[in-house]
mmCIF file of C-alpha atoms in Angstrom:
data_model
loop_
_atom_site.group_PDB
_atom_site.id
_atom_site.type_symbol
_atom_site.label_atom_id
_atom_site.label_comp_id
_atom_site.label_asym_id
_atom_site.label_seq_id
_atom_site.Cartn_x
_atom_site.Cartn_y
_atom_site.Cartn_z
ATOM 1 C CA MET D 1 -13.918 168.960 202.759
ATOM 2 C CA TYR D 2 -17.451 168.325 204.159
ATOM 3 C CA LEU D 3 -18.677 165.776 206.315
ATOM 4 C CA SER D 4 -21.955 164.523 203.726
ATOM 5 C CA ARG D 5 -23.763 162.234 205.367
ATOM 6 C CA ARG D 6 -23.505 159.335 207.778
ATOM 7 C CA ASP D 7 -24.890 155.676 207.144
ATOM 8 C CA GLY D 8 -24.789 153.043 209.944
ATOM 9 C CA ASP D 9 -20.932 152.858 210.636
ATOM 10 C CA VAL D 10 -19.815 154.663 207.417
ATOM 11 C CA VAL D 11 -19.121 158.503 206.898
ATOM 12 C CA THR D 12 -19.181 160.181 203.508
ATOM 13 C CA TYR D 13 -16.945 163.356 203.239
ATOM 14 C CA ASP D 14 -16.984 165.448 200.125
ATOM 15 C CA ILE D 15 -13.691 166.842 199.132
ATOM 16 C CA ARG D 16 -14.874 169.676 196.886
ATOM 17 C CA MET D 17 -12.187 171.050 194.570
ATOM 18 C CA LYS D 18 -14.347 172.913 192.492
ATOM 19 C CA LYS D 19 -17.275 174.926 192.981
ATOM 20 C CA PRO D 20 -20.449 173.385 192.035
ATOM 21 C CA ASN D 21 -22.259 174.624 188.855
ATOM 22 C CA GLY D 22 -19.343 177.047 188.817
ATOM 23 C CA GLY D 23 -18.547 176.611 185.013
ATOM 24 C CA ASP D 24 -14.767 175.478 186.190
ATOM 25 C CA TYR D 25 -14.677 171.106 186.451
ATOM 26 C CA LEU D 26 -11.874 168.746 187.030
ATOM 27 C CA ALA D 27 -10.663 167.487 183.654
ATOM 28 C CA VAL D 28 -11.693 163.905 182.999
ATOM 29 C CA PRO D 29 -8.062 162.678 182.627
ATOM 30 C CA ALA D 30 -6.573 164.762 185.459
ATOM 31 C CA ALA D 31 -9.437 163.292 187.789
ATOM 32 C CA HIS D 32 -8.793 160.026 186.815
ATOM 33 C CA THR D 33 -5.260 160.256 187.602
ATOM 34 C CA ILE D 34 -6.412 161.791 191.007
ATOM 35 C CA GLU D 35 -8.957 158.931 191.803
ATOM 36 C CA HIS D 36 -5.900 156.725 191.041
ATOM 37 C CA LEU D 37 -3.306 158.053 193.152
ATOM 38 C CA PHE D 38 -5.785 159.123 196.216
ATOM 39 C CA ALA D 39 -7.190 155.498 196.592
ATOM 40 C CA THR D 40 -3.988 154.126 196.601
ATOM 41 C CA TYR D 41 -2.249 156.624 199.354
ATOM 42 C CA ALA D 42 -5.478 156.264 201.297
ATOM 43 C CA ARG D 43 -5.557 152.305 200.935
ATOM 44 C CA ASN D 44 -1.774 152.174 202.075
ATOM 45 C CA SER D 45 -1.836 154.834 204.730
ATOM 46 C CA ALA D 46 -1.897 154.137 208.666
ATOM 47 C CA VAL D 47 -5.430 154.495 208.776
ATOM 48 C CA LYS D 48 -6.124 151.988 205.973
ATOM 49 C CA GLU D 49 -8.525 149.528 207.697
ATOM 50 C CA GLN D 50 -11.111 152.570 208.153
ATOM 51 C CA VAL D 51 -11.011 153.419 204.421
ATOM 52 C CA VAL D 52 -14.022 152.405 202.319
ATOM 53 C CA TYR D 53 -14.101 154.134 199.424
ATOM 54 C CA VAL D 54 -12.170 156.878 197.638
ATOM 55 C CA GLY D 55 -14.090 158.092 194.358
ATOM 56 C CA PRO D 56 -14.839 160.830 192.060
ATOM 57 C CA MET D 57 -18.113 162.624 192.085
ATOM 58 C CA GLY D 58 -19.686 162.577 188.753
ATOM 59 C CA CYS D 59 -20.146 166.039 188.550
ATOM 60 C CA ARG D 60 -16.028 166.580 188.146
ATOM 61 C CA THR D 61 -15.970 168.803 191.378
ATOM 62 C CA GLY D 62 -14.070 166.618 193.610
ATOM 63 C CA PHE D 63 -14.315 163.189 195.226
ATOM 64 C CA TYR D 64 -15.804 161.025 197.511
ATOM 65 C CA LEU D 65 -13.946 159.684 201.039
ATOM 66 C CA LEU D 66 -16.146 157.104 202.906
ATOM 67 C CA VAL D 67 -14.542 155.930 205.999
ATOM 68 C CA ARG D 68 -15.812 153.870 209.094
ATOM 69 C CA ASP D 69 -17.055 156.335 211.896
ATOM 70 C CA SER D 70 -14.416 154.826 214.343
ATOM 71 C CA LEU D 71 -11.871 157.353 212.285
ATOM 72 C CA PRO D 72 -11.624 160.967 214.010
ATOM 73 C CA HIS D 73 -12.566 164.198 211.708
ATOM 74 C CA GLU D 74 -9.011 165.081 212.684
ATOM 75 C CA LYS D 75 -7.485 162.108 211.375
ATOM 76 C CA ALA D 76 -9.967 162.154 208.208
ATOM 77 C CA ILE D 77 -8.408 165.694 207.332
ATOM 78 C CA GLU D 78 -5.102 164.542 208.004
ATOM 79 C CA LEU D 79 -5.450 161.477 205.652
ATOM 80 C CA VAL D 80 -7.068 163.956 202.690
ATOM 81 C CA ARG D 81 -4.330 166.627 203.347
ATOM 82 C CA GLU D 82 -1.406 163.982 203.238
ATOM 83 C CA SER D 83 -2.918 162.525 200.128
ATOM 84 C CA PHE D 84 -2.922 165.477 198.571
ATOM 85 C CA ALA D 85 0.380 166.401 199.171
ATOM 86 C CA PHE D 86 1.101 162.950 197.793
ATOM 87 C CA ILE D 87 -0.310 163.475 194.666
ATOM 88 C CA ALA D 88 0.935 167.158 194.089
ATOM 89 C CA GLY D 89 4.598 165.634 194.646
ATOM 90 C CA TYR D 90 3.876 162.238 192.755
ATOM 91 C CA GLU D 91 6.158 161.229 190.220
ATOM 92 C CA GLY D 92 6.636 157.793 188.201
ATOM 93 C CA ASP D 93 4.304 155.372 186.796
ATOM 94 C CA ILE D 94 0.420 155.850 188.249
ATOM 95 C CA PRO D 95 -0.587 152.821 190.233
ATOM 96 C CA GLY D 96 -3.235 151.124 188.319
ATOM 97 C CA ALA D 97 -3.107 152.601 185.483
ATOM 98 C CA SER D 98 -2.393 149.348 183.032
ATOM 99 C CA GLU D 99 -4.609 147.874 180.485
ATOM 100 C CA ARG D 100 -5.462 144.738 182.628
ATOM 101 C CA GLU D 101 -6.068 146.876 185.836
ATOM 102 C CA CYS D 102 -7.858 149.904 184.397
ATOM 103 C CA GLY D 103 -10.948 149.889 182.318
ATOM 104 C CA ASN D 104 -9.452 153.551 180.551
ATOM 105 C CA TRP D 105 -5.902 153.563 181.315
ATOM 106 C CA ARG D 106 -4.635 155.804 178.699
ATOM 107 C CA GLU D 107 -6.774 158.432 179.838
ATOM 108 C CA GLN D 108 -4.604 159.626 182.393
ATOM 109 C CA ASP D 109 -3.171 163.270 183.116
ATOM 110 C CA LEU D 110 -0.302 163.562 186.030
ATOM 111 C CA ASP D 111 0.902 167.018 185.472
ATOM 112 C CA GLY D 112 -3.225 168.133 185.937
ATOM 113 C CA ALA D 113 -3.562 165.823 188.717
ATOM 114 C CA ARG D 114 -0.662 167.513 190.282
ATOM 115 C CA ARG D 115 -1.562 171.070 189.799
ATOM 116 C CA GLU D 116 -5.132 170.241 190.864
ATOM 117 C CA ALA D 117 -3.762 168.662 194.272
ATOM 118 C CA ALA D 118 -1.614 171.321 194.633
ATOM 119 C CA ALA D 119 -4.115 173.950 194.580
ATOM 120 C CA MET D 120 -6.074 172.144 197.429
ATOM 121 C CA LEU D 121 -3.102 172.197 199.806
ATOM 122 C CA PRO D 122 -3.615 175.840 201.033
ATOM 123 C CA VAL D 123 -7.291 175.126 201.056
ATOM 124 C CA LEU D 124 -6.353 171.992 203.590
ATOM 125 C CA ALA D 125 -3.685 173.725 205.434
ATOM 126 C CA HIS D 126 -5.678 174.939 208.524
ATOM 127 C CA TRP D 127 -8.967 172.797 207.737
ATOM 128 C CA THR D 128 -10.517 171.670 211.077
ATOM 129 C CA PRO D 129 -13.461 169.482 212.489
ATOM 130 C CA ALA D 130 -15.445 172.813 212.648
ATOM 131 C CA ASP D 131 -14.977 173.696 209.154
ATOM 132 C CA LEU D 132 -16.646 170.394 208.064
ATOM 133 C CA ALA D 133 -20.080 171.721 208.108
ATOM 134 C CA TYR D 134 -21.636 172.415 204.543
ATOM 135 C CA ARG D 135 -21.325 175.899 203.468
ATOM 136 C CA THR D 136 -23.888 176.838 200.389
#
């Protein structure tokens, strides 16, 4: 998880789940499911008023989290940690994954989403604001 940019009162975090240009990318159905679950969790969290956007990176290496700059970095990290724990343990119907709500509602992979989220939990376990600087 890296601090990517600041635009006015909006802070963008890159949640990198895969190494850029590494040949191993998020499968589209798993990423789609992570998107639904991550956005659902963040938009219903204790800091929901600070959440601007949650969405996938087109390169399939992770997700963007955009929040208001009034949300401390520690709280943003906590939100991501909690979101991925939620995804890793999620069971049931995928929120927003109906024909009426989603433009590609059939392309979902809950098992794949749970595996990818679970793989991020040890990475995020001890993440701190000092770790937010992008490393090449």
